Amino acid sequence: MGATRDVVLVADGVEAGDHPTPLGAAQDGCAWPVAFEVRPEASWRSGYYEVVLDIDVDGRARRSHAFFVLRPATGAPTAPMLLPLATNTWHAYNDFGGRNLYSGGTSVALQRPMR
């Protein structure tokens, strides 16, 4: 998001493994192990960062997207902008694991993929 699209990190060959969806994932989360962590460099500006995940599944290319928002470091200058994120609404409608808050679920976990 923004006037330019800057690539700040490329990580090839990350091994994530195959992890089945556990029973109760909708309300308890998936508890999958961490496969990769992003540690922002000091040169990265605060803002919205898109993560593009590419994988080959049985000879077919698959792509998925995720994001994170990087806050400015303590004491760093800030810009007059607002990026509202409807995180709670996204998770309320997310039916990964079999339910969401609009299909009979009374609680849902944040530790699960967005569908």
PDB file of C-alpha atoms in Angstrom:
ATOM      1  CA  MET A   1       0.000   0.000   0.000  1.00  0.00           C
ATOM      2  CA  GLY A   2       1.363   3.345  -0.857  1.00  0.00           C
ATOM      3  CA  ALA A   3       2.934   5.178  -3.753  1.00  0.00           C
ATOM      4  CA  THR A   4       5.705   2.621  -4.252  1.00  0.00           C
ATOM      5  CA  ARG A   5       6.176  -1.091  -3.788  1.00  0.00           C
ATOM      6  CA  ASP A   6       9.580  -1.870  -2.298  1.00  0.00           C
ATOM      7  CA  VAL A   7      10.866  -5.423  -1.840  1.00  0.00           C
ATOM      8  CA  VAL A   8      12.659  -5.561   1.505  1.00  0.00           C
ATOM      9  CA  LEU A   9      13.180  -9.309   1.895  1.00  0.00           C
ATOM     10  CA  VAL A  10      13.256 -12.433  -0.260  1.00  0.00           C
ATOM     11  CA  ALA A  11      13.667 -15.806   1.451  1.00  0.00           C
ATOM     12  CA  ASP A  12      13.962 -18.853  -0.794  1.00  0.00           C
ATOM     13  CA  GLY A  13      14.064 -22.475   0.293  1.00  0.00           C
ATOM     14  CA  VAL A  14      12.116 -22.076   3.542  1.00  0.00           C
ATOM     15  CA  GLU A  15      10.988 -25.502   4.763  1.00  0.00           C
ATOM     16  CA  ALA A  16       7.579 -25.320   6.417  1.00  0.00           C
ATOM     17  CA  GLY A  17       6.496 -28.945   6.425  1.00  0.00           C
ATOM     18  CA  ASP A  18       2.972 -30.297   6.202  1.00  0.00           C
ATOM     19  CA  HIS A  19       0.828 -29.830   9.286  1.00  0.00           C
ATOM     20  CA  PRO A  20      -2.728 -31.145   9.434  1.00  0.00           C
ATOM     21  CA  THR A  21      -5.548 -29.012  10.756  1.00  0.00           C
ATOM     22  CA  PRO A  22      -6.149 -30.131  14.345  1.00  0.00           C
ATOM     23  CA  LEU A  23      -9.616 -30.870  15.678  1.00  0.00           C
ATOM     24  CA  GLY A  24     -10.992 -27.771  17.344  1.00  0.00           C
ATOM     25  CA  ALA A  25      -8.833 -25.418  15.257  1.00  0.00           C
ATOM     26  CA  ALA A  26     -11.688 -22.917  14.931  1.00  0.00           C
ATOM     27  CA  GLN A  27     -11.877 -22.242  18.663  1.00  0.00           C
ATOM     28  CA  ASP A  28      -8.441 -23.382  19.889  1.00  0.00           C
ATOM     29  CA  GLY A  29      -6.168 -22.369  17.010  1.00  0.00           C
ATOM     30  CA  CYS A  30      -3.767 -24.560  15.067  1.00  0.00           C
ATOM     31  CA  ALA A  31      -0.665 -24.358  17.296  1.00  0.00           C
ATOM     32  CA  TRP A  32       1.513 -25.052  14.267  1.00  0.00           C
ATOM     33  CA  PRO A  33       5.260 -24.640  14.774  1.00  0.00           C
ATOM     34  CA  VAL A  34       6.963 -21.465  13.587  1.00  0.00           C
ATOM     35  CA  ALA A  35       8.531 -22.062  10.163  1.00  0.00           C
ATOM     36  CA  PHE A  36       9.960 -18.610   9.539  1.00  0.00           C
ATOM     37  CA  GLU A  37      10.255 -15.329  11.391  1.00  0.00           C
ATOM     38  CA  VAL A  38      10.656 -11.874   9.902  1.00  0.00           C
ATOM     39  CA  ARG A  39      12.940  -9.578  11.850  1.00  0.00           C
ATOM     40  CA  PRO A  40      12.596  -6.056  10.483  1.00  0.00           C
ATOM     41  CA  GLU A  41      15.777  -4.145   9.726  1.00  0.00           C
ATOM     42  CA  ALA A  42      16.228  -0.675  11.191  1.00  0.00           C
ATOM     43  CA  SER A  43      15.957   0.728   7.651  1.00  0.00           C
ATOM     44  CA  TRP A  44      12.384  -0.526   7.185  1.00  0.00           C
ATOM     45  CA  ARG A  45       9.797   2.240   7.358  1.00  0.00           C
ATOM     46  CA  SER A  46       6.709   1.860   9.495  1.00  0.00           C
ATOM     47  CA  GLY A  47       3.659   0.791   7.541  1.00  0.00           C
ATOM     48  CA  TYR A  48       1.853  -2.086   5.888  1.00  0.00           C
ATOM     49  CA  TYR A  49       3.920  -5.000   4.568  1.00  0.00           C
ATOM     50  CA  GLU A  50       2.569  -7.687   2.269  1.00  0.00           C
ATOM     51  CA  VAL A  51       3.976 -11.203   2.502  1.00  0.00           C
ATOM     52  CA  VAL A  52       3.701 -13.311  -0.659  1.00  0.00           C
ATOM     53  CA  LEU A  53       4.001 -17.058  -0.138  1.00  0.00           C
ATOM     54  CA  ASP A  54       4.676 -19.256  -3.172  1.00  0.00           C
ATOM     55  CA  ILE A  55       4.724 -23.044  -2.995  1.00  0.00           C
ATOM     56  CA  ASP A  56       4.626 -25.962  -5.399  1.00  0.00           C
ATOM     57  CA  VAL A  57       2.019 -28.597  -4.517  1.00  0.00           C
ATOM     58  CA  ASP A  58       2.176 -31.734  -6.642  1.00  0.00           C
ATOM     59  CA  GLY A  59       3.532 -29.773  -9.602  1.00  0.00           C
ATOM     60  CA  ARG A  60       1.032 -26.927  -9.282  1.00  0.00           C
ATOM     61  CA  ALA A  61       2.095 -23.453  -8.239  1.00  0.00           C
ATOM     62  CA  ARG A  62       0.102 -22.015  -5.347  1.00  0.00           C
ATOM     63  CA  ARG A  63       0.263 -18.481  -3.987  1.00  0.00           C
ATOM     64  CA  SER A  64      -1.056 -17.055  -0.749  1.00  0.00           C
ATOM     65  CA  HIS A  65      -0.801 -13.647   0.873  1.00  0.00           C
ATOM     66  CA  ALA A  66      -0.423 -12.427   4.422  1.00  0.00           C
ATOM     67  CA  PHE A  67       0.492  -9.086   5.920  1.00  0.00           C
ATOM     68  CA  PHE A  68       1.836  -7.359   8.960  1.00  0.00           C
ATOM     69  CA  VAL A  69       1.928  -3.761  10.116  1.00  0.00           C
ATOM     70  CA  LEU A  70       5.212  -2.380  11.400  1.00  0.00           C
ATOM     71  CA  ARG A  71       4.915   0.353  13.995  1.00  0.00           C
ATOM     72  CA  PRO A  72       7.544   3.082  14.208  1.00  0.00           C
ATOM     73  CA  ALA A  73      10.346   2.586  16.709  1.00  0.00           C
ATOM     74  CA  THR A  74       9.992   4.408  20.003  1.00  0.00           C
ATOM     75  CA  GLY A  75      10.953   8.029  19.457  1.00  0.00           C
ATOM     76  CA  ALA A  76      10.955   7.743  15.653  1.00  0.00           C
ATOM     77  CA  PRO A  77       9.112  10.346  13.597  1.00  0.00           C
ATOM     78  CA  THR A  78       5.571   9.412  12.649  1.00  0.00           C
ATOM     79  CA  ALA A  79       3.485  10.274   9.611  1.00  0.00           C
ATOM     80  CA  PRO A  80      -0.058  11.635   9.738  1.00  0.00           C
ATOM     81  CA  MET A  81      -1.770   8.522   8.372  1.00  0.00           C
ATOM     82  CA  LEU A  82      -4.287   5.978   9.487  1.00  0.00           C
ATOM     83  CA  LEU A  83      -4.640   2.418   8.258  1.00  0.00           C
ATOM     84  CA  PRO A  84      -7.681   0.877   9.923  1.00  0.00           C
ATOM     85  CA  LEU A  85      -7.500  -2.911  10.073  1.00  0.00           C
ATOM     86  CA  ALA A  86     -10.732  -4.820  10.613  1.00  0.00           C
ATOM     87  CA  THR A  87      -8.880  -7.727  12.231  1.00  0.00           C
ATOM     88  CA  ASN A  88     -11.690  -8.757  14.571  1.00  0.00           C
ATOM     89  CA  THR A  89     -14.229  -8.683  11.738  1.00  0.00           C
ATOM     90  CA  TRP A  90     -11.955 -10.750   9.477  1.00  0.00           C
ATOM     91  CA  HIS A  91     -11.590 -13.381  12.181  1.00  0.00           C
ATOM     92  CA  ALA A  92     -15.313 -13.357  12.953  1.00  0.00           C
ATOM     93  CA  TYR A  93     -16.072 -14.286   9.309  1.00  0.00           C
ATOM     94  CA  ASN A  94     -13.104 -16.670   8.930  1.00  0.00           C
ATOM     95  CA  ASP A  95     -14.421 -20.236   8.813  1.00  0.00           C
ATOM     96  CA  PHE A  96     -11.065 -22.041   8.850  1.00  0.00           C
ATOM     97  CA  GLY A  97     -11.435 -25.088  11.072  1.00  0.00           C
ATOM     98  CA  GLY A  98     -15.153 -25.411  10.426  1.00  0.00           C
ATOM     99  CA  ARG A  99     -16.869 -22.446  12.023  1.00  0.00           C
ATOM    100  CA  ASN A 100     -17.038 -18.709  12.354  1.00  0.00           C
ATOM    101  CA  LEU A 101     -18.982 -16.358  14.591  1.00  0.00           C
ATOM    102  CA  TYR A 102     -21.785 -16.119  12.028  1.00  0.00           C
ATOM    103  CA  SER A 103     -22.337 -19.878  11.629  1.00  0.00           C
ATOM    104  CA  GLY A 104     -22.905 -20.991  15.204  1.00  0.00           C
ATOM    105  CA  GLY A 105     -19.474 -20.465  16.719  1.00  0.00           C
ATOM    106  CA  THR A 106     -19.383 -18.670  20.064  1.00  0.00           C
ATOM    107  CA  SER A 107     -15.622 -18.155  20.148  1.00  0.00           C
ATOM    108  CA  VAL A 108     -12.901 -18.341  17.517  1.00  0.00           C
ATOM    109  CA  ALA A 109      -9.115 -18.404  17.672  1.00  0.00           C
ATOM    110  CA  LEU A 110      -6.786 -15.880  16.080  1.00  0.00           C
ATOM    111  CA  GLN A 111      -4.054 -18.521  15.657  1.00  0.00           C
ATOM    112  CA  ARG A 112      -5.349 -19.981  12.408  1.00  0.00           C
ATOM    113  CA  PRO A 113      -5.026 -19.110   8.724  1.00  0.00           C
ATOM    114  CA  MET A 114      -7.453 -16.735   7.083  1.00  0.00           C
ATOM    115  CA  ARG A 115      -9.710 -18.425   4.572  1.00  0.00           C
TER     116      ARG A 115
END
